[in-house]
mmCIF file of C-alpha atoms and ligand atoms in Angstrom:
data_model
loop_
_atom_site.group_PDB
_atom_site.id
_atom_site.type_symbol
_atom_site.label_atom_id
_atom_site.label_comp_id
_atom_site.label_asym_id
_atom_site.label_seq_id
_atom_site.Cartn_x
_atom_site.Cartn_y
_atom_site.Cartn_z
ATOM 1 C CA MET A 26 18.264 -5.623 -37.628
ATOM 2 C CA LEU A 27 19.760 -5.938 -34.182
ATOM 3 C CA GLU A 28 17.375 -3.312 -32.998
ATOM 4 C CA PHE A 29 14.518 -5.300 -34.472
ATOM 5 C CA ILE A 30 15.623 -8.404 -32.623
ATOM 6 C CA THR A 31 15.977 -6.682 -29.279
ATOM 7 C CA LYS A 32 12.535 -5.152 -29.753
ATOM 8 C CA LEU A 33 11.176 -8.557 -30.635
ATOM 9 C CA PHE A 34 12.403 -10.112 -27.436
ATOM 10 C CA GLY A 35 11.680 -7.081 -25.309
ATOM 11 C CA ARG A 36 15.166 -6.409 -23.987
ATOM 12 C CA ASP A 37 16.691 -3.454 -22.286
ATOM 13 C CA ASN A 38 15.514 -0.533 -24.331
ATOM 14 C CA GLY A 39 11.967 -0.240 -22.930
ATOM 15 C CA SER A 40 10.811 2.535 -20.649
ATOM 16 C CA LYS A 41 10.752 0.061 -17.768
ATOM 17 C CA ASN A 42 14.461 0.463 -17.121
ATOM 18 C CA VAL A 43 14.169 4.220 -17.115
ATOM 19 C CA ALA A 44 11.364 3.881 -14.574
ATOM 20 C CA LYS A 45 13.420 1.533 -12.402
ATOM 21 C CA GLU A 46 16.443 3.806 -12.384
ATOM 22 C CA ARG A 47 14.406 6.907 -11.621
ATOM 23 C CA LEU A 48 12.619 5.079 -8.834
ATOM 24 C CA ARG A 49 15.895 3.857 -7.350
ATOM 25 C CA LEU A 50 17.296 7.385 -7.279
ATOM 26 C CA VAL A 51 14.215 9.004 -5.852
ATOM 27 C CA LEU A 52 14.122 6.421 -3.058
ATOM 28 C CA VAL A 53 17.766 7.027 -2.171
ATOM 29 C CA HIS A 54 16.762 10.600 -1.431
ATOM 30 C CA ASP A 55 13.431 9.799 0.230
ATOM 31 C CA ARG A 56 14.913 7.206 2.524
ATOM 32 C CA ALA A 57 17.773 9.515 3.495
ATOM 33 C CA SER A 58 15.454 11.958 5.179
ATOM 34 C CA ILE A 59 15.763 11.339 8.883
ATOM 35 C CA SER A 60 13.655 12.844 11.598
ATOM 36 C CA PRO A 61 14.759 16.004 13.435
ATOM 37 C CA GLN A 62 14.728 14.020 16.705
ATOM 38 C CA MET A 63 17.123 11.471 15.299
ATOM 39 C CA LEU A 64 19.443 14.187 13.979
ATOM 40 C CA GLU A 65 19.362 15.854 17.383
ATOM 41 C CA SER A 66 20.306 12.706 19.259
ATOM 42 C CA LEU A 67 23.041 11.987 16.698
ATOM 43 C CA LYS A 68 24.418 15.473 17.428
ATOM 44 C CA LEU A 69 24.468 14.850 21.167
ATOM 45 C CA ASP A 70 26.294 11.559 20.693
ATOM 46 C CA LEU A 71 28.845 13.192 18.396
ATOM 47 C CA ILE A 72 29.508 15.962 20.896
ATOM 48 C CA GLN A 73 30.077 13.423 23.622
ATOM 49 C CA VAL A 74 32.589 11.391 21.608
ATOM 50 C CA ILE A 75 34.479 14.321 20.138
ATOM 51 C CA SER A 76 34.700 16.080 23.491
ATOM 52 C CA ASN A 77 37.004 13.294 24.641
ATOM 53 C CA TYR A 78 39.563 14.667 22.233
ATOM 54 C CA MET A 79 38.812 18.296 21.511
ATOM 55 C CA ILE A 80 37.067 21.306 22.889
ATOM 56 C CA ILE A 81 34.357 22.123 20.401
ATOM 57 C CA ASP A 82 31.954 24.967 19.885
ATOM 58 C CA GLU A 83 28.732 23.082 20.581
ATOM 59 C CA ALA A 84 26.461 25.986 19.769
ATOM 60 C CA ASN A 85 27.719 26.267 16.216
ATOM 61 C CA LEU A 86 27.879 22.587 15.438
ATOM 62 C CA GLU A 87 26.071 21.565 12.255
ATOM 63 C CA VAL A 88 25.123 18.069 11.185
ATOM 64 C CA ASN A 89 23.217 17.375 7.992
ATOM 65 C CA LEU A 90 22.486 14.745 5.449
ATOM 66 C CA ASP A 91 23.578 15.911 2.057
ATOM 67 C CA SER A 92 22.233 14.099 -0.955
ATOM 68 C CA SER A 93 23.313 14.827 -4.475
ATOM 69 C CA GLY A 94 23.125 12.596 -7.500
ATOM 70 C CA SER A 95 22.935 8.984 -6.405
ATOM 71 C CA THR A 96 24.843 9.329 -3.136
ATOM 72 C CA VAL A 97 24.052 10.523 0.330
ATOM 73 C CA ALA A 98 26.647 11.863 2.758
ATOM 74 C CA LEU A 99 26.574 12.785 6.422
ATOM 75 C CA VAL A 100 28.175 16.209 6.570
ATOM 76 C CA ALA A 101 29.282 17.616 9.911
ATOM 77 C CA ASN A 102 30.752 21.030 10.490
ATOM 78 C CA ILE A 103 32.252 21.112 13.968
ATOM 79 C CA PRO A 104 34.188 24.240 14.985
ATOM 80 C CA VAL A 105 37.152 23.276 17.192
ATOM 81 C CA LYS A 106 38.113 25.735 19.972
ATOM 82 C CA GLY A 107 41.104 23.806 21.220
ATOM 83 C CA MET A 108 42.699 20.429 21.705
ATOM 84 C CA LYS A 109 42.748 18.515 24.959
ATOM 85 C CA ARG A 110 46.228 18.085 26.365
ATOM 86 C CA ASN A 111 46.457 14.315 26.700
ATOM 87 C CA ALA A 112 43.909 13.403 24.083
ATOM 88 C CA GLY A 113 45.855 10.770 22.157
ATOM 89 C CA ASP A 114 47.086 8.883 25.252
ATOM 90 C CA ALA A 115 44.065 7.123 26.624
ATOM 91 C CA MET B 16 -10.932 -12.928 18.360
ATOM 92 C CA GLY B 17 -10.703 -11.453 14.852
ATOM 93 C CA GLU B 18 -7.918 -9.827 12.929
ATOM 94 C CA VAL B 19 -7.792 -6.145 11.965
ATOM 95 C CA ILE B 20 -6.220 -5.386 8.581
ATOM 96 C CA VAL B 21 -5.726 -1.911 7.114
ATOM 97 C CA VAL B 22 -5.565 -1.423 3.340
ATOM 98 C CA THR B 23 -3.436 1.577 2.459
ATOM 99 C CA SER B 24 -1.304 3.061 -0.342
ATOM 100 C CA GLY B 25 -0.194 6.643 -0.016
ATOM 101 C CA LYS B 26 -1.028 7.551 -3.587
ATOM 102 C CA GLY B 27 -4.696 7.908 -4.442
ATOM 103 C CA GLY B 28 -6.677 5.900 -6.943
ATOM 104 C CA VAL B 29 -4.480 2.807 -6.995
ATOM 105 C CA GLY B 30 -7.173 0.353 -5.867
ATOM 106 C CA LYS B 31 -7.531 0.426 -2.059
ATOM 107 C CA THR B 32 -11.314 0.535 -2.063
ATOM 108 C CA THR B 33 -11.590 -2.063 -4.830
ATOM 109 C CA SER B 34 -9.230 -4.362 -2.927
ATOM 110 C CA THR B 35 -11.008 -3.856 0.408
ATOM 111 C CA ALA B 36 -14.380 -4.689 -1.162
ATOM 112 C CA ASN B 37 -13.062 -7.789 -2.909
ATOM 113 C CA MET B 38 -11.071 -9.190 -0.005
ATOM 114 C CA GLY B 39 -14.062 -8.642 2.279
ATOM 115 C CA THR B 40 -16.571 -10.163 -0.114
ATOM 116 C CA GLY B 41 -14.246 -13.070 -0.860
ATOM 117 C CA LEU B 42 -13.766 -13.866 2.823
ATOM 118 C CA ALA B 43 -17.516 -13.584 3.458
ATOM 119 C CA ALA B 44 -18.172 -15.894 0.496
ATOM 120 C CA MET B 45 -16.064 -18.488 2.286
ATOM 121 C CA GLY B 46 -18.231 -18.195 5.348
ATOM 122 C CA TYR B 47 -16.231 -15.793 7.493
ATOM 123 C CA LYS B 48 -17.734 -12.915 9.424
ATOM 124 C CA VAL B 49 -16.290 -9.701 8.028
ATOM 125 C CA ALA B 50 -16.675 -6.028 8.922
ATOM 126 C CA LEU B 51 -15.443 -3.401 6.457
ATOM 127 C CA ILE B 52 -14.753 0.120 7.702
ATOM 128 C CA ASP B 53 -14.630 3.069 5.329
ATOM 129 C CA THR B 54 -12.349 5.667 6.933
ATOM 130 C CA ASP B 55 -12.323 8.008 3.942
ATOM 131 C CA ILE B 56 -14.449 10.593 5.724
ATOM 132 C CA GLY B 57 -15.806 13.225 3.349
ATOM 133 C CA LEU B 58 -15.148 11.068 0.287
ATOM 134 C CA ARG B 59 -16.940 7.852 1.037
ATOM 135 C CA ASN B 60 -16.777 5.248 -1.707
ATOM 136 C CA LEU B 61 -16.859 1.771 -0.269
ATOM 137 C CA ASP B 62 -20.674 1.866 0.050
ATOM 138 C CA VAL B 63 -21.043 2.514 -3.678
ATOM 139 C CA VAL B 64 -18.458 -0.074 -4.686
ATOM 140 C CA LEU B 65 -20.371 -2.656 -2.616
ATOM 141 C CA GLY B 66 -23.735 -1.470 -3.937
ATOM 142 C CA LEU B 67 -24.970 -0.579 -0.451
ATOM 143 C CA GLU B 68 -25.306 3.189 -0.855
ATOM 144 C CA ASN B 69 -29.083 3.184 -0.447
ATOM 145 C CA ARG B 70 -29.074 1.507 2.909
ATOM 146 C CA ILE B 71 -27.020 3.956 4.928
ATOM 147 C CA VAL B 72 -28.694 5.476 7.967
ATOM 148 C CA PHE B 73 -25.855 6.089 10.404
ATOM 149 C CA ASP B 74 -22.120 6.378 9.840
ATOM 150 C CA ILE B 75 -18.803 6.100 11.671
ATOM 151 C CA VAL B 76 -18.995 9.641 13.066
ATOM 152 C CA ASP B 77 -22.446 8.909 14.502
ATOM 153 C CA VAL B 78 -20.959 5.885 16.227
ATOM 154 C CA VAL B 79 -17.981 7.650 17.817
ATOM 155 C CA ASN B 80 -20.177 10.575 18.856
ATOM 156 C CA GLY B 81 -22.629 8.223 20.518
ATOM 157 C CA ASN B 82 -25.559 9.202 18.264
ATOM 158 C CA CYS B 83 -26.217 5.521 17.688
ATOM 159 C CA ARG B 84 -24.895 2.147 18.705
ATOM 160 C CA LEU B 85 -22.302 0.381 16.593
ATOM 161 C CA ARG B 86 -24.816 -2.336 15.657
ATOM 162 C CA GLN B 87 -27.228 0.217 14.268
ATOM 163 C CA ALA B 88 -24.633 1.708 11.935
ATOM 164 C CA LEU B 89 -23.432 -1.599 10.497
ATOM 165 C CA ILE B 90 -25.027 -2.294 7.115
ATOM 166 C CA LYS B 91 -25.590 -5.885 6.114
ATOM 167 C CA ASP B 92 -24.507 -6.931 2.627
ATOM 168 C CA LYS B 93 -27.060 -7.869 -0.053
ATOM 169 C CA ARG B 94 -25.633 -11.319 -0.587
ATOM 170 C CA PHE B 95 -23.687 -12.481 2.419
ATOM 171 C CA ASP B 96 -25.073 -12.440 5.938
ATOM 172 C CA GLY B 97 -21.567 -12.401 7.352
ATOM 173 C CA LEU B 98 -20.493 -9.217 5.544
ATOM 174 C CA HIS B 99 -21.060 -5.785 7.116
ATOM 175 C CA LEU B 100 -20.060 -2.231 6.271
ATOM 176 C CA LEU B 101 -19.454 0.646 8.632
ATOM 177 C CA PRO B 102 -19.729 3.629 6.267
ATOM 178 C CA ALA B 103 -17.727 6.845 6.418
ATOM 179 C CA ALA B 104 -19.496 10.136 7.064
ATOM 180 C CA GLN B 105 -19.854 12.195 3.916
ATOM 181 C CA THR B 106 -20.377 15.657 5.351
ATOM 182 C CA LYS B 107 -17.709 15.756 8.058
ATOM 183 C CA ASP B 108 -13.939 15.881 7.739
ATOM 184 C CA LYS B 109 -11.149 13.594 8.862
ATOM 185 C CA THR B 110 -10.745 15.223 12.269
ATOM 186 C CA ALA B 111 -14.254 14.088 13.247
ATOM 187 C CA VAL B 112 -12.693 10.798 14.401
ATOM 188 C CA THR B 113 -9.544 10.368 16.505
ATOM 189 C CA PRO B 114 -7.013 7.527 16.495
ATOM 190 C CA ASP B 115 -8.090 6.583 20.030
ATOM 191 C CA GLN B 116 -11.699 6.280 18.960
ATOM 192 C CA MET B 117 -10.632 4.106 16.033
ATOM 193 C CA ARG B 118 -8.694 1.856 18.379
ATOM 194 C CA ASP B 119 -11.764 1.343 20.563
ATOM 195 C CA LEU B 120 -13.958 0.753 17.549
ATOM 196 C CA CYS B 121 -11.640 -1.905 16.131
ATOM 197 C CA ALA B 122 -11.365 -3.612 19.500
ATOM 198 C CA GLU B 123 -15.147 -3.828 19.699
ATOM 199 C CA LEU B 124 -15.566 -5.152 16.148
ATOM 200 C CA LYS B 125 -12.826 -7.699 16.642
ATOM 201 C CA ASN B 126 -14.895 -9.415 19.303
ATOM 202 C CA GLU B 127 -17.633 -10.184 16.871
ATOM 203 C CA PHE B 128 -15.988 -10.535 13.460
ATOM 204 C CA ASP B 129 -13.308 -12.841 12.086
ATOM 205 C CA TYR B 130 -11.877 -10.081 9.915
ATOM 206 C CA VAL B 131 -12.098 -6.320 10.219
ATOM 207 C CA ILE B 132 -10.788 -4.658 7.053
ATOM 208 C CA ILE B 133 -10.167 -0.916 6.999
ATOM 209 C CA ASP B 134 -10.237 1.086 3.770
ATOM 210 C CA CYS B 135 -7.723 3.910 4.271
ATOM 211 C CA PRO B 136 -7.929 7.279 2.494
ATOM 212 C CA ALA B 137 -5.067 8.443 0.268
ATOM 213 C CA GLY B 138 -2.363 10.547 1.907
ATOM 214 C CA ILE B 139 -0.380 10.438 5.132
ATOM 215 C CA GLU B 140 -2.422 12.876 7.210
ATOM 216 C CA GLN B 141 -4.963 12.260 9.950
ATOM 217 C CA GLY B 142 -7.107 9.989 7.812
ATOM 218 C CA PHE B 143 -4.149 7.650 7.471
ATOM 219 C CA ARG B 144 -3.338 7.842 11.170
ATOM 220 C CA ASN B 145 -6.944 7.034 12.035
ATOM 221 C CA ALA B 146 -7.052 4.120 9.649
ATOM 222 C CA ILE B 147 -3.932 2.450 11.012
ATOM 223 C CA ALA B 148 -4.576 3.168 14.703
ATOM 224 C CA GLY B 149 -6.521 -0.008 15.448
ATOM 225 C CA ALA B 150 -4.888 -2.258 12.854
ATOM 226 C CA GLU B 151 -2.699 -5.286 13.524
ATOM 227 C CA LYS B 152 -1.748 -6.016 9.953
ATOM 228 C CA ALA B 153 -1.317 -3.872 6.878
ATOM 229 C CA VAL B 154 -1.794 -4.391 3.161
ATOM 230 C CA VAL B 155 -0.142 -1.849 0.862
ATOM 231 C CA VAL B 156 -1.584 -1.403 -2.622
ATOM 232 C CA THR B 157 0.484 -0.028 -5.472
ATOM 233 C CA THR B 158 0.507 0.087 -9.256
ATOM 234 C CA PRO B 159 3.613 -0.463 -11.407
ATOM 235 C CA GLU B 160 4.410 3.241 -11.696
ATOM 236 C CA VAL B 161 7.267 5.265 -10.265
ATOM 237 C CA SER B 162 5.032 7.631 -8.288
ATOM 238 C CA ALA B 163 2.847 4.890 -6.786
ATOM 239 C CA VAL B 164 5.810 2.714 -5.755
ATOM 240 C CA ARG B 165 7.571 5.708 -4.285
ATOM 241 C CA ASP B 166 4.532 6.522 -2.167
ATOM 242 C CA ALA B 167 4.230 2.874 -1.165
ATOM 243 C CA ASP B 168 7.825 3.025 0.077
ATOM 244 C CA ARG B 169 6.993 6.052 2.199
ATOM 245 C CA ILE B 170 3.900 4.352 3.597
ATOM 246 C CA ILE B 171 5.853 1.201 4.458
ATOM 247 C CA GLY B 172 8.275 3.390 6.428
ATOM 248 C CA LEU B 173 5.417 5.074 8.293
ATOM 249 C CA LEU B 174 3.741 1.739 9.010
ATOM 250 C CA GLU B 175 6.949 0.385 10.482
ATOM 251 C CA ALA B 176 7.363 3.498 12.595
ATOM 252 C CA ALA B 177 3.846 2.792 13.908
ATOM 253 C CA GLU B 178 4.875 -0.786 14.777
ATOM 254 C CA LEU B 179 2.868 -2.291 11.913
ATOM 255 C CA ARG B 180 5.647 -4.495 10.680
ATOM 256 C CA GLU B 181 5.876 -6.709 7.619
ATOM 257 C CA PRO B 182 3.113 -5.215 5.517
ATOM 258 C CA LYS B 183 2.011 -7.265 2.511
ATOM 259 C CA LEU B 184 1.949 -5.847 -0.995
ATOM 260 C CA ILE B 185 -0.725 -5.941 -3.702
ATOM 261 C CA ILE B 186 0.434 -4.857 -7.137
ATOM 262 C CA ASN B 187 -2.650 -3.708 -9.017
ATOM 263 C CA ARG B 188 -3.305 -2.904 -12.668
ATOM 264 C CA LEU B 189 -0.394 -4.913 -13.969
ATOM 265 C CA ARG B 190 -0.314 -5.272 -17.747
ATOM 266 C CA PRO B 191 1.662 -8.399 -18.548
ATOM 267 C CA LYS B 192 2.055 -7.444 -22.186
ATOM 268 C CA MET B 193 3.705 -4.157 -21.325
ATOM 269 C CA VAL B 194 5.971 -5.853 -18.804
ATOM 270 C CA LYS B 195 6.993 -8.294 -21.471
ATOM 271 C CA GLN B 196 7.730 -5.492 -23.915
ATOM 272 C CA GLY B 197 9.921 -3.872 -21.298
ATOM 273 C CA ASP B 198 7.578 -0.930 -20.868
ATOM 274 C CA MET B 199 6.281 -1.601 -17.379
ATOM 275 C CA MET B 200 8.001 -2.539 -14.145
ATOM 276 C CA GLY B 201 7.331 -6.165 -13.304
ATOM 277 C CA ILE B 202 6.684 -8.024 -10.070
ATOM 278 C CA ASP B 203 10.341 -8.701 -9.294
ATOM 279 C CA ASP B 204 11.392 -5.127 -9.989
ATOM 280 C CA ILE B 205 8.904 -3.787 -7.471
ATOM 281 C CA ILE B 206 9.458 -6.458 -4.829
ATOM 282 C CA ASP B 207 13.230 -5.954 -5.024
ATOM 283 C CA ILE B 208 12.888 -2.244 -4.455
ATOM 284 C CA LEU B 209 10.312 -2.337 -1.664
ATOM 285 C CA ALA B 210 11.619 -5.475 0.061
ATOM 286 C CA VAL B 211 8.228 -6.673 1.294
ATOM 287 C CA ASP B 212 6.213 -9.863 0.827
ATOM 288 C CA LEU B 213 3.748 -10.111 -1.989
ATOM 289 C CA LEU B 214 0.081 -10.736 -1.195
ATOM 290 C CA GLY B 215 -1.004 -10.787 -4.824
ATOM 291 C CA ILE B 216 -1.041 -9.354 -8.324
ATOM 292 C CA ILE B 217 -4.185 -7.960 -9.930
ATOM 293 C CA PRO B 218 -4.115 -7.447 -13.682
ATOM 294 C CA GLU B 219 -5.605 -4.437 -15.405
ATOM 295 C CA ASP B 220 -9.089 -5.743 -16.160
ATOM 296 C CA GLU B 221 -12.278 -4.276 -17.631
ATOM 297 C CA MET B 222 -14.307 -6.630 -15.458
ATOM 298 C CA ILE B 223 -13.320 -4.543 -12.455
ATOM 299 C CA VAL B 224 -14.928 -1.513 -14.045
ATOM 300 C CA ILE B 225 -17.989 -3.506 -15.106
ATOM 301 C CA THR B 226 -18.578 -5.169 -11.728
ATOM 302 C CA THR B 227 -17.936 -1.911 -9.895
ATOM 303 C CA ASN B 228 -20.514 -0.182 -12.107
ATOM 304 C CA ARG B 229 -23.054 -2.725 -10.911
ATOM 305 C CA GLY B 230 -22.033 -2.534 -7.260
ATOM 306 C CA GLU B 231 -20.777 -6.108 -7.322
ATOM 307 C CA ALA B 232 -17.416 -7.591 -6.470
ATOM 308 C CA VAL B 233 -15.252 -9.109 -9.195
ATOM 309 C CA VAL B 234 -14.045 -11.757 -6.733
ATOM 310 C CA LEU B 235 -17.371 -13.531 -7.327
ATOM 311 C CA ASP B 236 -16.849 -13.578 -11.111
ATOM 312 C CA GLN B 237 -15.592 -17.018 -12.031
ATOM 313 C CA HIS B 238 -14.387 -16.124 -15.505
ATOM 314 C CA SER B 239 -12.144 -13.109 -15.065
ATOM 315 C CA ARG B 240 -8.455 -13.023 -14.267
ATOM 316 C CA SER B 241 -8.898 -10.305 -11.689
ATOM 317 C CA GLY B 242 -11.598 -12.369 -9.956
ATOM 318 C CA GLN B 243 -9.225 -15.313 -9.782
ATOM 319 C CA ALA B 244 -6.454 -13.040 -8.541
ATOM 320 C CA TYR B 245 -8.621 -11.751 -5.685
ATOM 321 C CA ARG B 246 -9.751 -15.280 -4.792
ATOM 322 C CA ASN B 247 -6.097 -16.236 -4.515
ATOM 323 C CA ILE B 248 -5.447 -13.260 -2.252
ATOM 324 C CA VAL B 249 -8.309 -14.361 -0.019
ATOM 325 C CA ARG B 250 -6.817 -17.843 0.281
ATOM 326 C CA ARG B 251 -3.423 -16.343 1.150
ATOM 327 C CA ILE B 252 -5.042 -14.226 3.866
ATOM 328 C CA LEU B 253 -6.458 -17.480 5.236
ATOM 329 C CA GLY B 254 -2.919 -18.825 5.402
ATOM 330 C CA GLU B 255 -2.876 -21.047 2.335
ATOM 331 C CA GLU B 256 0.181 -21.166 0.107
ATOM 332 C CA VAL B 257 -1.080 -20.210 -3.326
ATOM 333 C CA PRO B 258 1.382 -19.650 -6.158
ATOM 334 C CA ILE B 259 1.230 -16.303 -7.951
ATOM 335 C CA ILE B 260 -0.699 -16.865 -11.185
ATOM 336 C CA ASN B 261 1.202 -16.474 -14.364
ATOM 337 C CA LEU B 262 -0.382 -13.475 -16.002
ATOM 338 C CA ASP B 263 1.480 -13.927 -19.238
ATOM 339 C CA GLU B 264 -0.897 -13.750 -22.131
ATOM 340 C CA SER B 265 0.418 -17.156 -23.147
ATOM 341 C CA THR B 266 2.522 -15.661 -25.894
ATOM 342 C CA GLY B 267 3.788 -18.890 -27.336
ATOM 343 C CA PHE B 268 6.284 -18.792 -30.150
ATOM 344 C CA PHE B 269 3.724 -19.143 -32.908
ATOM 345 C CA LYS B 270 1.479 -16.492 -31.458
ATOM 346 C CA LYS B 271 4.448 -14.184 -31.401
ATOM 347 C CA ILE B 272 5.268 -14.896 -35.022
ATOM 348 C CA LYS B 273 1.636 -14.334 -35.946
ATOM 349 C CA LYS B 274 1.696 -11.029 -34.155
ATOM 350 C CA ILE B 275 4.787 -9.970 -35.993
ATOM 351 C CA ILE B 276 3.356 -10.738 -39.378
ATOM 352 C CA GLY B 277 0.131 -9.092 -38.358
ATOM 353 C CA LEU B 278 -2.191 -12.056 -37.868
ATOM 354 C CA GLY B 279 -2.308 -12.043 -34.061
HETATM 355 N N1 ATP C 319 -7.139 -3.805 -11.827
HETATM 356 C C1 ATP C 319 -7.932 -2.813 -12.288
HETATM 357 N N2 ATP C 319 -8.316 -2.794 -13.584
HETATM 358 C C2 ATP C 319 -9.120 -1.796 -14.027
HETATM 359 N N3 ATP C 319 -9.601 -0.801 -13.273
HETATM 360 C C3 ATP C 319 -9.252 -0.763 -11.982
HETATM 361 C C4 ATP C 319 -8.400 -1.766 -11.416
HETATM 362 N N4 ATP C 319 -8.213 -1.469 -10.109
HETATM 363 C C5 ATP C 319 -8.916 -0.350 -9.865
HETATM 364 N N5 ATP C 319 -9.545 0.092 -10.975
HETATM 365 C C6 ATP C 319 -10.362 1.315 -11.088
HETATM 366 O O1 ATP C 319 -9.574 2.410 -10.663
HETATM 367 C C7 ATP C 319 -10.353 3.351 -9.950
HETATM 368 C C8 ATP C 319 -9.734 3.633 -8.595
HETATM 369 O O2 ATP C 319 -9.861 2.479 -7.774
HETATM 370 P P1 ATP C 319 -10.187 2.600 -6.220
HETATM 371 O O3 ATP C 319 -11.329 3.509 -5.970
HETATM 372 O O4 ATP C 319 -10.283 1.212 -5.677
HETATM 373 O O5 ATP C 319 -8.838 3.280 -5.716
HETATM 374 P P2 ATP C 319 -8.536 3.917 -4.280
HETATM 375 O O6 ATP C 319 -7.112 3.634 -3.998
HETATM 376 O O7 ATP C 319 -9.531 3.463 -3.282
HETATM 377 O O8 ATP C 319 -8.754 5.462 -4.576
HETATM 378 P P3 ATP C 319 -8.801 6.676 -3.482
HETATM 379 O O9 ATP C 319 -7.379 6.945 -3.116
HETATM 380 O O10 ATP C 319 -9.430 7.791 -4.209
HETATM 381 O O11 ATP C 319 -9.593 6.186 -2.319
HETATM 382 C C9 ATP C 319 -11.759 2.784 -9.889
HETATM 383 O O12 ATP C 319 -12.526 3.376 -10.890
HETATM 384 C C10 ATP C 319 -11.554 1.306 -10.150
HETATM 385 O O13 ATP C 319 -12.674 0.717 -10.760
HETATM 386 MG MG1 MG C 320 -10.762 4.629 -1.948
#
């Protein structure tokens, strides 16, 4: 009976909500794709900031956007060669 | 000085050509001078939709190659003196025109026409880049489906990257009954997701098929919902505030009851 009533008033069980949710997810991924140029300039900025504190292996630095499920994360793998002596002081 | 508007979508077959023809015809019917450009080189359609296919002598590639003057390639509409079509070439491909050439072409047309409306091909390749090169405003057409809205989102991003900001959205082929039943995304759902302004809603309508078969524009049909919807879009382009028509099939309570007991 309840099912009949919800059908009657066109509530939440239609395919529309499935469509909306799928669309939302697919756009999270689509919109997370950034251009190679942007990623490159992000890398350069990161290197500059981190170099104030550590000596890093710039050649092997990796920065990527990782998207899984409904979330997107910025994942950076930055090999550290050494710490700067007075890093914390400034 | 006229205004150059590109009609685009990403996904194919969602109603770009139909919308271009109807906006153009509607504006011409109100006395404006309008030039329509078909940039779907190799797959030209706008001529047929407008019923002008038998009058083509020169096309857009002839113009940019200097085989003829722009005036010679412009085809005058059957009904409205102010409406002109610059047809696409059918035997060339999209690289036969460059974005720079499109920019010059639009600048020239703008001097003479109040509105220059560009029918963009599907996709995001050179045809798209040509179509948007000379445009100042953009209209994005979508249908209430996941794939079409997704492509519209991508197109909106590309338009913004090309400095064509604040595109306006047309949602085509909406079926109010299905929305009501919860089986089709509605206006608010789509607007929320895309975060753009709405230019109009066109219902799914047989009259579009019928008028297109005849090479006429539904915007001139006084009795159909889609005709009304396109007339409203035309008025919004002209800057009027026109409320979005309620496409509900007036399912009053009694109608609903009738439907349930099988009398509707
Ligand atoms: N609201 C509508 N109701 C019914 N039929 C429609 C509607 N809108 C468009 N159509 C039909 O859908 C088909 C595709 O429309 P149209 O050619 O305008 O799309 P398009 O986006 O230009 O396609 P393409 O990407 O191939 O250029 C046509 O046959 C047209 O008559
Ligand atoms: Mg088309």
